[in-house]
C-alpha positions as YAML, in Angstrom:
chain: A
units: angstrom
residues:
- id: 1
  name: MET
  ca: [0.00, 0.00, 0.00]
- id: 2
  name: ARG
  ca: [1.11, 3.54, -0.71]
- id: 3
  name: ALA
  ca: [1.10, 5.89, 2.29]
- id: 4
  name: ASP
  ca: [0.93, 9.62, 3.02]
- id: 5
  name: VAL
  ca: [2.46, 10.46, 6.41]
- id: 6
  name: LEU
  ca: [1.24, 13.97, 7.23]
- id: 7
  name: ASP
  ca: [1.87, 16.55, 9.94]
- id: 8
  name: PRO
  ca: [-1.31, 18.67, 10.31]
- id: 9
  name: ARG
  ca: [0.77, 21.59, 11.61]
- id: 10
  name: THR
  ca: [2.64, 22.06, 8.35]
- id: 11
  name: ASP
  ca: [0.90, 19.94, 5.71]
- id: 12
  name: PRO
  ca: [-2.21, 21.39, 4.02]
- id: 13
  name: GLU
  ca: [-5.49, 19.54, 4.15]
- id: 14
  name: PRO
  ca: [-5.44, 16.82, 1.47]
- id: 15
  name: ALA
  ca: [-7.96, 17.21, -1.34]
- id: 16
  name: TYR
  ca: [-9.42, 13.82, -0.50]
- id: 17
  name: TRP
  ca: [-9.83, 14.47, 3.23]
- id: 18
  name: ASP
  ca: [-13.52, 15.44, 3.37]
- id: 19
  name: ASP
  ca: [-14.52, 12.42, 1.29]
- id: 20
  name: LEU
  ca: [-12.36, 10.16, 3.46]
- id: 21
  name: ARG
  ca: [-13.94, 11.50, 6.66]
- id: 22
  name: THR
  ca: [-17.41, 10.89, 5.26]
- id: 23
  name: GLN
  ca: [-16.56, 7.37, 4.08]
- id: 24
  name: ALA
  ca: [-14.94, 6.45, 7.39]
- id: 25
  name: GLY
  ca: [-17.51, 8.17, 9.62]
- id: 26
  name: LEU
  ca: [-14.76, 10.14, 11.37]
- id: 27
  name: ARG
  ca: [-16.18, 12.71, 13.76]
- id: 28
  name: ALA
  ca: [-15.42, 16.41, 14.11]
- id: 29
  name: ASP
  ca: [-12.14, 15.85, 15.97]
- id: 30
  name: TRP
  ca: [-10.77, 14.53, 12.64]
- id: 31
  name: ALA
  ca: [-11.58, 17.74, 10.77]
- id: 32
  name: TRP
  ca: [-8.26, 19.02, 9.43]
- id: 33
  name: PRO
  ca: [-8.37, 22.46, 11.13]
- id: 34
  name: VAL
  ca: [-9.10, 20.71, 14.44]
- id: 35
  name: LEU
  ca: [-6.24, 18.25, 13.89]
- id: 36
  name: ALA
  ca: [-3.91, 21.16, 13.13]
- id: 37
  name: VAL
  ca: [-4.68, 23.21, 16.23]
- id: 38
  name: GLN
  ca: [-4.58, 20.08, 18.41]
- id: 39
  name: ALA
  ca: [-1.15, 19.19, 17.00]
- id: 40
  name: TRP
  ca: [0.21, 22.69, 17.65]
- id: 41
  name: GLY
  ca: [-0.79, 22.30, 21.30]
- id: 42
  name: ALA
  ca: [0.88, 18.91, 21.83]
- id: 43
  name: ARG
  ca: [4.24, 18.09, 23.39]
- id: 44
  name: THR
  ca: [5.02, 15.55, 20.69]
- id: 45
  name: PRO
  ca: [4.51, 15.50, 16.90]
- id: 46
  name: GLN
  ca: [1.03, 14.31, 15.94]
- id: 47
  name: LEU
  ca: [1.09, 12.45, 12.64]
- id: 48
  name: VAL
  ca: [-1.78, 11.41, 10.39]
- id: 49
  name: THR
  ca: [-1.10, 8.52, 8.02]
- id: 50
  name: VAL
  ca: [-3.37, 7.66, 5.10]
- id: 51
  name: LEU
  ca: [-2.98, 4.33, 3.30]
- id: 52
  name: PHE
  ca: [-4.04, 3.85, -0.32]
- id: 53
  name: ASP
  ca: [-5.04, 0.92, -2.48]
- id: 54
  name: GLY
  ca: [-4.12, 2.39, -5.82]
- id: 55
  name: ALA
  ca: [-5.65, 5.86, -5.79]
- id: 56
  name: GLU
  ca: [-8.30, 5.00, -3.18]
- id: 57
  name: PRO
  ca: [-7.75, 5.91, 0.51]
- id: 58
  name: VAL
  ca: [-8.52, 2.78, 2.50]
- id: 59
  name: ALA
  ca: [-7.20, 3.57, 5.99]
- id: 60
  name: ALA
  ca: [-6.34, 6.48, 8.28]
- id: 61
  name: VAL
  ca: [-4.31, 6.53, 11.48]
- id: 62
  name: ASN
  ca: [-3.72, 9.27, 14.06]
- id: 63
  name: ALA
  ca: [-0.69, 8.86, 16.31]
- id: 64
  name: GLY
  ca: [1.62, 10.78, 18.58]
- id: 65
  name: TRP
  ca: [5.35, 10.22, 17.95]
- id: 66
  name: LEU
  ca: [6.67, 9.69, 21.47]
- id: 67
  name: GLY
  ca: [10.31, 9.29, 22.37]
- id: 68
  name: LEU
  ca: [13.64, 10.76, 23.33]
- id: 69
  name: PRO
  ca: [14.52, 13.49, 23.83]
- id: 70
  name: ALA
  ca: [11.19, 14.12, 25.58]
- id: 71
  name: GLY
  ca: [9.63, 17.54, 26.05]
- id: 72
  name: ARG
  ca: [8.01, 17.50, 29.47]
- id: 73
  name: PHE
  ca: [7.16, 21.19, 29.68]
- id: 74
  name: SER
  ca: [7.15, 22.49, 26.11]
- id: 75
  name: PHE
  ca: [5.24, 22.05, 22.87]
- id: 76
  name: ALA
  ca: [6.82, 20.23, 19.94]
- id: 77
  name: ARG
  ca: [8.53, 22.53, 17.43]
- id: 78
  name: ALA
  ca: [7.49, 22.30, 13.81]
- id: 79
  name: GLY
  ca: [9.74, 19.82, 12.05]
- id: 80
  name: SER
  ca: [11.17, 18.42, 15.28]
- id: 81
  name: ARG
  ca: [11.02, 14.68, 15.86]
- id: 82
  name: PRO
  ca: [12.37, 12.35, 18.52]
- id: 83
  name: ARG
  ca: [15.39, 10.32, 17.50]
- id: 84
  name: LEU
  ca: [14.17, 7.21, 19.27]
- id: 85
  name: GLY
  ca: [10.66, 6.20, 20.27]
- id: 86
  name: ALA
  ca: [7.31, 4.70, 19.37]
- id: 87
  name: LEU
  ca: [4.02, 5.75, 17.80]
- id: 88
  name: HIS
  ca: [1.03, 6.04, 20.13]
- id: 89
  name: VAL
  ca: [-2.14, 5.37, 18.09]
- id: 90
  name: ARG
  ca: [-5.09, 7.07, 19.77]
- id: 91
  name: GLY
  ca: [-7.99, 9.31, 18.95]
- id: 92
  name: PRO
  ca: [-7.11, 12.95, 18.19]
- id: 93
  name: GLY
  ca: [-7.06, 14.76, 21.51]
- id: 94
  name: SER
  ca: [-8.49, 11.77, 23.42]
- id: 95
  name: ALA
  ca: [-7.21, 8.29, 24.25]
- id: 96
  name: ALA
  ca: [-10.78, 7.17, 25.03]
- id: 97
  name: VAL
  ca: [-11.62, 6.57, 21.37]
- id: 98
  name: PRO
  ca: [-9.79, 4.64, 18.64]
- id: 99
  name: GLY
  ca: [-7.27, 6.51, 16.52]
- id: 100
  name: TRP
  ca: [-7.60, 4.44, 13.37]
- id: 101
  name: TRP
  ca: [-9.99, 3.36, 10.65]
- id: 102
  name: SER
  ca: [-9.66, 0.88, 7.80]
- id: 103
  name: ALA
  ca: [-12.10, -0.04, 5.06]
- id: 104
  name: GLU
  ca: [-14.06, -3.25, 5.59]
- id: 105
  name: HIS
  ca: [-12.47, -5.03, 2.65]
- id: 106
  name: VAL
  ca: [-8.92, -4.47, 3.97]
- id: 107
  name: PRO
  ca: [-7.68, -7.33, 6.20]
- id: 108
  name: LEU
  ca: [-6.78, -5.95, 9.61]
- id: 109
  name: ALA
  ca: [-3.40, -7.71, 9.69]
- id: 110
  name: GLU
  ca: [-2.52, -6.28, 6.27]
- id: 111
  name: PHE
  ca: [-3.56, -2.78, 7.38]
- id: 112
  name: ALA
  ca: [-1.53, -2.91, 10.62]
- id: 113
  name: ASP
  ca: [1.56, -4.21, 8.84]
- id: 114
  name: ALA
  ca: [1.30, -1.61, 6.08]
- id: 115
  name: TYR
  ca: [0.97, 1.16, 8.65]
- id: 116
  name: THR
  ca: [4.00, 0.15, 10.72]
- id: 117
  name: ARG
  ca: [6.13, -0.23, 7.59]
- id: 118
  name: ALA
  ca: [5.04, 3.20, 6.32]
- id: 119
  name: ALA
  ca: [5.77, 4.78, 9.70]
- id: 120
  name: ARG
  ca: [9.22, 3.21, 9.85]
- id: 121
  name: ALA
  ca: [9.99, 4.33, 6.30]
- id: 122
  name: ALA
  ca: [8.98, 7.92, 7.18]
- id: 123
  name: LEU
  ca: [10.55, 8.13, 10.64]
- id: 124
  name: GLY
  ca: [13.61, 5.96, 10.24]
- id: 125
  name: PRO
  ca: [15.11, 3.15, 12.35]
- id: 126
  name: GLY
  ca: [14.41, 5.10, 15.56]
- id: 127
  name: ALA
  ca: [10.73, 4.14, 15.25]
- id: 128
  name: LEU
  ca: [10.89, 1.05, 17.43]
- id: 129
  name: GLY
  ca: [7.22, 0.17, 17.79]
- id: 130
  name: VAL
  ca: [3.55, 1.07, 17.84]
- id: 131
  name: VAL
  ca: [1.20, 1.27, 20.82]
- id: 132
  name: TRP
  ca: [-2.39, 0.73, 19.71]
- id: 133
  name: ARG
  ca: [-5.14, 1.98, 22.03]
- id: 134
  name: GLN
  ca: [-8.79, 0.85, 22.17]
- id: 135
  name: VAL
  ca: [-8.22, -2.45, 20.39]
- id: 136
  name: ARG
  ca: [-11.02, -5.00, 20.74]
- id: 137
  name: PRO
  ca: [-9.95, -8.39, 22.14]
- id: 138
  name: ASP
  ca: [-10.91, -10.12, 18.87]
- id: 139
  name: GLN
  ca: [-8.51, -7.82, 16.97]
- id: 140
  name: VAL
  ca: [-5.39, -8.42, 19.05]
- id: 141
  name: ASP
  ca: [-3.96, -11.46, 17.25]
- id: 142
  name: GLN
  ca: [-4.51, -9.87, 13.84]
- id: 143
  name: ILE
  ca: [-2.55, -6.74, 14.77]
- id: 144
  name: LYS
  ca: [0.38, -8.11, 16.74]
- id: 145
  name: HIS
  ca: [1.54, -10.90, 14.38]
- id: 146
  name: ARG
  ca: [2.32, -13.20, 17.32]
- id: 147
  name: VAL
  ca: [4.71, -10.58, 18.71]
- id: 148
  name: GLY
  ca: [3.65, -7.92, 21.17]
- id: 149
  name: LYS
  ca: [2.26, -7.22, 24.62]
- id: 150
  name: ALA
  ca: [-1.45, -6.81, 25.30]
- id: 151
  name: LEU
  ca: [-2.89, -5.12, 28.38]
- id: 152
  name: THR
  ca: [-6.59, -4.90, 29.20]
- id: 153
  name: THR
  ca: [-7.59, -1.29, 29.95]
- id: 154
  name: GLU
  ca: [-10.74, 0.39, 31.21]
- id: 155
  name: PRO
  ca: [-13.80, -0.51, 29.14]
- id: 156
  name: LEU
  ca: [-15.65, 1.93, 26.95]
- id: 157
  name: TRP
  ca: [-19.26, 2.55, 27.93]
- id: 158
  name: THR
  ca: [-22.11, 2.85, 25.41]
- id: 159
  name: ILE
  ca: [-25.84, 3.43, 25.86]
- id: 160
  name: HIS
  ca: [-27.60, 1.68, 22.99]
- id: 161
  name: THR
  ca: [-30.24, 4.35, 22.48]
- id: 162
  name: GLY
  ca: [-31.60, 2.76, 19.30]
- id: 163
  name: ARG
  ca: [-33.55, 0.23, 21.37]
- id: 164
  name: TRP
  ca: [-35.96, 2.92, 22.64]
- id: 165
  name: THR
  ca: [-38.41, 5.13, 20.76]
- id: 166
  name: ASP
  ca: [-38.76, 7.81, 23.44]
- id: 167
  name: ARG
  ca: [-37.16, 9.03, 26.66]
- id: 168
  name: GLU
  ca: [-39.79, 7.46, 28.88]
- id: 169
  name: GLN
  ca: [-38.91, 4.00, 27.57]
- id: 170
  name: TRP
  ca: [-35.29, 4.61, 28.50]
- id: 171
  name: LEU
  ca: [-36.20, 5.78, 31.99]
- id: 172
  name: MET
  ca: [-38.43, 2.76, 32.55]
- id: 173
  name: ALA
  ca: [-35.50, 0.49, 31.67]
- id: 174
  name: LEU
  ca: [-33.47, 1.87, 34.61]
- id: 175
  name: SER
  ca: [-33.66, 0.86, 38.24]
- id: 176
  name: ARG
  ca: [-36.45, 2.45, 40.27]
- id: 177
  name: SER
  ca: [-34.01, 4.44, 42.38]
- id: 178
  name: ARG
  ca: [-32.07, 5.83, 39.40]
- id: 179
  name: ARG
  ca: [-35.28, 6.60, 37.51]
- id: 180
  name: SER
  ca: [-36.68, 8.52, 40.48]
- id: 181
  name: ASN
  ca: [-33.35, 10.28, 40.96]
- id: 182
  name: LEU
  ca: [-33.19, 11.46, 37.34]
- id: 183
  name: ARG
  ca: [-36.78, 12.67, 37.36]
- id: 184
  name: GLY
  ca: [-36.04, 14.69, 40.48]
- id: 185
  name: ILE
  ca: [-32.87, 16.17, 39.01]
- id: 186
  name: VAL
  ca: [-34.57, 17.24, 35.77]
- id: 187
  name: LYS
  ca: [-37.51, 18.70, 37.69]
- id: 188
  name: ARG
  ca: [-35.23, 20.63, 40.06]
- id: 189
  name: MET
  ca: [-33.04, 22.02, 37.26]
- id: 190
  name: THR
  ca: [-36.07, 23.03, 35.18]
- id: 191
  name: ALA
  ca: [-37.56, 24.90, 38.15]
- id: 192
  name: ASP
  ca: [-34.31, 26.80, 38.81]
- id: 193
  name: ASP
  ca: [-34.93, 30.14, 37.11]
- id: 194
  name: ASN
  ca: [-31.33, 31.18, 37.76]
- id: 195
  name: LEU
  ca: [-29.93, 28.27, 35.75]
- id: 196
  name: GLU
  ca: [-29.66, 28.58, 31.97]
- id: 197
  name: VAL
  ca: [-28.92, 25.50, 29.90]
- id: 198
  name: ARG
  ca: [-27.67, 26.56, 26.48]
- id: 199
  name: VAL
  ca: [-27.25, 24.00, 23.67]
- id: 200
  name: GLN
  ca: [-25.52, 25.17, 20.49]
- id: 201
  name: THR
  ca: [-24.43, 23.43, 17.31]
- id: 202
  name: GLY
  ca: [-21.38, 24.68, 15.41]
- id: 203
  name: ALA
  ca: [-21.04, 27.53, 17.90]
- id: 204
  name: VAL
  ca: [-18.47, 30.30, 18.06]
- id: 205
  name: ILE
  ca: [-17.73, 30.24, 21.78]
- id: 206
  name: ASP
  ca: [-15.87, 32.47, 24.20]
- id: 207
  name: ASP
  ca: [-13.10, 30.02, 25.04]
- id: 208
  name: ARG
  ca: [-11.83, 31.80, 28.16]
- id: 209
  name: PRO
  ca: [-14.60, 30.80, 30.60]
- id: 210
  name: VAL
  ca: [-14.74, 27.34, 29.01]
- id: 211
  name: ALA
  ca: [-11.01, 26.81, 29.55]
- id: 212
  name: GLU
  ca: [-11.43, 28.00, 33.14]
- id: 213
  name: VAL
  ca: [-14.13, 25.41, 33.78]
- id: 214
  name: MET
  ca: [-12.25, 22.69, 31.91]
- id: 215
  name: ARG
  ca: [-9.20, 23.03, 34.13]
- id: 216
  name: TRP
  ca: [-11.11, 21.38, 37.00]
- id: 217
  name: ASN
  ca: [-11.44, 18.25, 34.92]
- id: 218
  name: ASP
  ca: [-7.83, 18.48, 33.70]
- id: 219
  name: ALA
  ca: [-6.62, 18.64, 37.30]
- id: 220
  name: LYS
  ca: [-7.85, 15.08, 37.91]
- id: 221
  name: TYR
  ca: [-5.42, 13.60, 35.41]
- id: 222
  name: GLY
  ca: [-1.74, 13.66, 34.60]
- id: 223
  name: GLY
  ca: [1.15, 13.36, 37.02]
- id: 224
  name: ALA
  ca: [4.39, 14.89, 38.22]
- id: 225
  name: LEU
  ca: [6.56, 13.08, 35.66]
- id: 226
  name: ILE
  ca: [4.68, 14.41, 32.64]
- id: 227
  name: PRO
  ca: [2.21, 17.16, 33.61]
- id: 228
  name: ARG
  ca: [-1.02, 17.20, 31.65]
- id: 229
  name: VAL
  ca: [-1.38, 19.76, 28.87]
- id: 230
  name: ARG
  ca: [-4.28, 22.03, 29.70]
- id: 231
  name: VAL
  ca: [-7.02, 22.35, 27.12]
- id: 232
  name: LEU
  ca: [-6.15, 25.27, 24.84]
- id: 233
  name: GLY
  ca: [-8.47, 28.07, 23.79]
- id: 234
  name: GLY
  ca: [-7.72, 27.69, 20.09]
- id: 235
  name: TYR
  ca: [-8.66, 24.03, 20.20]
- id: 236
  name: LEU
  ca: [-11.92, 24.77, 22.02]
- id: 237
  name: ARG
  ca: [-12.86, 27.41, 19.46]
- id: 238
  name: GLU
  ca: [-12.06, 25.27, 16.43]
- id: 239
  name: LEU
  ca: [-13.76, 22.13, 17.73]
- id: 240
  name: SER
  ca: [-16.89, 23.94, 18.90]
- id: 241
  name: ALA
  ca: [-17.27, 25.67, 15.54]
- id: 242
  name: GLN
  ca: [-17.52, 22.39, 13.60]
- id: 243
  name: PRO
  ca: [-21.07, 21.85, 12.27]
- id: 244
  name: ASP
  ca: [-21.33, 18.38, 13.84]
- id: 245
  name: VAL
  ca: [-20.40, 19.45, 17.39]
- id: 246
  name: ARG
  ca: [-22.97, 20.23, 20.08]
- id: 247
  name: SER
  ca: [-21.84, 22.49, 22.93]
- id: 248
  name: TYR
  ca: [-23.66, 22.35, 26.28]
- id: 249
  name: SER
  ca: [-23.26, 25.37, 28.57]
- id: 250
  name: TYR
  ca: [-24.71, 25.70, 32.07]
- id: 251
  name: LEU
  ca: [-24.80, 29.35, 33.17]
- id: 252
  name: ASP
  ca: [-25.76, 31.35, 36.24]
- id: 253
  name: ARG
  ca: [-28.28, 33.87, 34.87]
- id: 254
  name: SER
  ca: [-27.68, 36.44, 37.61]
- id: 255
  name: THR
  ca: [-23.94, 36.68, 36.96]
- id: 256
  name: GLY
  ca: [-23.48, 35.16, 33.51]
- id: 257
  name: ARG
  ca: [-20.89, 32.86, 35.00]
- id: 258
  name: LEU
  ca: [-20.25, 29.53, 33.28]
- id: 259
  name: LEU
  ca: [-20.85, 26.68, 35.74]
- id: 260
  name: ALA
  ca: [-20.31, 23.65, 33.50]
- id: 261
  name: PHE
  ca: [-19.53, 22.82, 29.89]
- id: 262
  name: GLY
  ca: [-19.57, 19.77, 27.66]
- id: 263
  name: HIS
  ca: [-19.07, 18.71, 24.04]
- id: 264
  name: VAL
  ca: [-20.89, 16.01, 22.08]
- id: 265
  name: LEU
  ca: [-19.44, 14.95, 18.73]
- id: 266
  name: ASP
  ca: [-22.37, 14.05, 16.52]
- id: 267
  name: HIS
  ca: [-22.40, 11.04, 14.20]
- id: 268
  name: PRO
  ca: [-25.13, 9.45, 12.06]
- id: 269
  name: GLN
  ca: [-25.10, 6.33, 14.25]
- id: 270
  name: ARG
  ca: [-22.93, 6.77, 17.36]
- id: 271
  name: PRO
  ca: [-22.30, 10.23, 18.80]
- id: 272
  name: VAL
  ca: [-19.59, 10.59, 21.43]
- id: 273
  name: VAL
  ca: [-19.82, 12.49, 24.72]
- id: 274
  name: ARG
  ca: [-16.39, 14.01, 24.31]
- id: 275
  name: SER
  ca: [-15.85, 16.22, 27.34]
- id: 276
  name: TRP
  ca: [-17.49, 17.44, 30.50]
- id: 277
  name: SER
  ca: [-16.32, 19.63, 33.35]
- id: 278
  name: GLN
  ca: [-18.00, 21.70, 36.03]
- id: 279
  name: LEU
  ca: [-17.06, 24.00, 38.85]
- id: 280
  name: PRO
  ca: [-16.71, 22.33, 42.26]
- id: 281
  name: ARG
  ca: [-19.53, 23.09, 44.65]
- id: 282
  name: ASP
  ca: [-17.23, 25.13, 46.89]
- id: 283
  name: ARG
  ca: [-16.54, 27.34, 43.84]
- id: 284
  name: GLY
  ca: [-20.20, 27.93, 43.06]
- id: 285
  name: GLY
  ca: [-20.98, 24.71, 41.20]
- id: 286
  name: ILE
  ca: [-24.32, 22.90, 41.40]
- id: 287
  name: ARG
  ca: [-24.68, 19.25, 42.32]
- id: 288
  name: ASP
  ca: [-26.08, 16.73, 39.83]
- id: 289
  name: LEU
  ca: [-25.30, 18.76, 36.70]
- id: 290
  name: TYR
  ca: [-23.43, 15.73, 35.34]
- id: 291
  name: PHE
  ca: [-26.54, 13.54, 35.51]
- id: 292
  name: HIS
  ca: [-28.72, 16.30, 34.08]
- id: 293
  name: HIS
  ca: [-26.30, 16.63, 31.18]
- id: 294
  name: LEU
  ca: [-26.22, 12.92, 30.42]
- id: 295
  name: ALA
  ca: [-30.01, 12.66, 30.67]
- id: 296
  name: SER
  ca: [-30.30, 15.51, 28.17]
- id: 297
  name: VAL
  ca: [-27.83, 13.95, 25.75]
- id: 298
  name: VAL
  ca: [-29.39, 10.49, 26.00]
- id: 299
  name: GLY
  ca: [-32.80, 12.01, 25.30]
- id: 300
  name: TRP
  ca: [-31.45, 13.88, 22.29]
- id: 301
  name: SER
  ca: [-29.82, 10.68, 20.95]
- id: 302
  name: ILE
  ca: [-33.12, 8.80, 21.27]
- id: 303
  name: ASP
  ca: [-35.08, 11.63, 19.65]
- id: 304
  name: GLU
  ca: [-32.64, 11.72, 16.72]
- id: 305
  name: GLY
  ca: [-32.77, 7.96, 16.19]
- id: 306
  name: ARG
  ca: [-29.08, 7.38, 16.90]
- id: 307
  name: LEU
  ca: [-28.13, 3.74, 17.48]
- id: 308
  name: GLY
  ca: [-25.90, 4.42, 20.44]
- id: 309
  name: LEU
  ca: [-24.25, 7.08, 22.55]
- id: 310
  name: GLU
  ca: [-20.61, 6.52, 23.47]
- id: 311
  name: LEU
  ca: [-19.75, 7.78, 26.95]
- id: 312
  name: GLY
  ca: [-16.02, 7.02, 27.01]
- id: 313
  name: LYS
  ca: [-14.14, 5.53, 29.95]
- id: 314
  name: GLY
  ca: [-14.36, 5.99, 33.70]
- id: 315
  name: LYS
  ca: [-17.28, 6.57, 36.09]
- id: 316
  name: SER
  ca: [-18.31, 2.98, 35.49]
- id: 317
  name: ARG
  ca: [-20.88, 2.73, 38.26]
- id: 318
  name: GLU
  ca: [-22.64, 5.94, 37.26]
- id: 319
  name: LYS
  ca: [-22.73, 5.05, 33.57]
- id: 320
  name: GLU
  ca: [-23.95, 1.53, 34.21]
- id: 321
  name: SER
  ca: [-26.78, 2.94, 36.32]
- id: 322
  name: LEU
  ca: [-27.88, 4.94, 33.26]
- id: 323
  name: GLY
  ca: [-28.14, 1.82, 31.11]
- id: 324
  name: ALA
  ca: [-24.67, 1.90, 29.56]
- id: 325
  name: GLU
  ca: [-22.91, -1.34, 28.64]
- id: 326
  name: PRO
  ca: [-19.14, -1.93, 28.63]
- id: 327
  name: THR
  ca: [-16.95, -2.97, 25.73]
- id: 328
  name: GLU
  ca: [-13.64, -4.49, 26.74]
- id: 329
  name: GLN
  ca: [-10.62, -2.67, 25.37]
- id: 330
  name: VAL
  ca: [-6.96, -3.60, 25.04]
- id: 331
  name: ALA
  ca: [-3.78, -1.55, 24.73]
- id: 332
  name: LEU
  ca: [-1.35, -3.35, 22.47]
- id: 333
  name: ALA
  ca: [2.39, -2.68, 22.15]
- id: 334
  name: VAL
  ca: [3.92, -4.11, 18.96]
- id: 335
  name: PRO
  ca: [7.58, -3.81, 17.93]
- id: 336
  name: THR
  ca: [8.19, -2.42, 14.48]
- id: 337
  name: ARG
  ca: [8.98, -5.12, 11.96]
- id: 338
  name: TRP
  ca: [12.00, -4.58, 9.74]
- id: 339
  name: TRP
  ca: [12.06, -8.10, 8.32]
...
């Protein structure tokens, strides 16, 4: 297979990109302007590889090029690349979703092998391996070619909203306690005249208050060795402005202050709840906004006839109580083949 290995920071959007996104069902985080601004705000080069069968694009991969020397506290310079390292295949801006797609007629083993060979050809002998995230257990043997290390990670949670025709059916499928709890939350939020819930599609947002709210979610992750990169204003603006992104803002009417914010990446079949953050209660936040938000998004997904709503990883107990089901996921480290 022929391959294009692209850096969204410096390479222009390919002419075939929109058609490829449509064919692959890649969500708004794969829009080229979003990929570019996300790559400019990363500590390591973010590379997009497209594989071709003749002139037809048949696969796309997003990966961070991680290695030595490492930049713990700075963004990657344009054109800079580690001398030694591995490719980390993950969703653009989020490790909770897969970072690759291949056409149905392409054998998975052939795709994985073609990708690693293309990456090694582009990056040189310092590209020692590939770490694949969000691999299904049934895909492991096809990708690793009998060589590699697999590690089970947190499951992804999905609410299969296509099984219900209205919100009441969904609520009736939940436990009595959770159903009563959600009804009470929605009733209480609706009666709060000081709370404004604003839902916008393809919105031009003021990124400053959003970034301020998002930092409370960012603070939960990362560590001392490699501090987490805070969400950047440019990325928030570009992602929110995409026509298939829904922005959810919770505001205090009396002050105009943003209390919570979330993104949903729309999709004809399976939208993704991409992000959510809210002010702590001791900073003026309101309890139960998270459940109100998910109830709103689930209801929207049912109303729109979507097959499922992907909730990402974490908060397993809360998501299960809302009717979500887990899908086991594996992280797979595979050495680069040079034979």
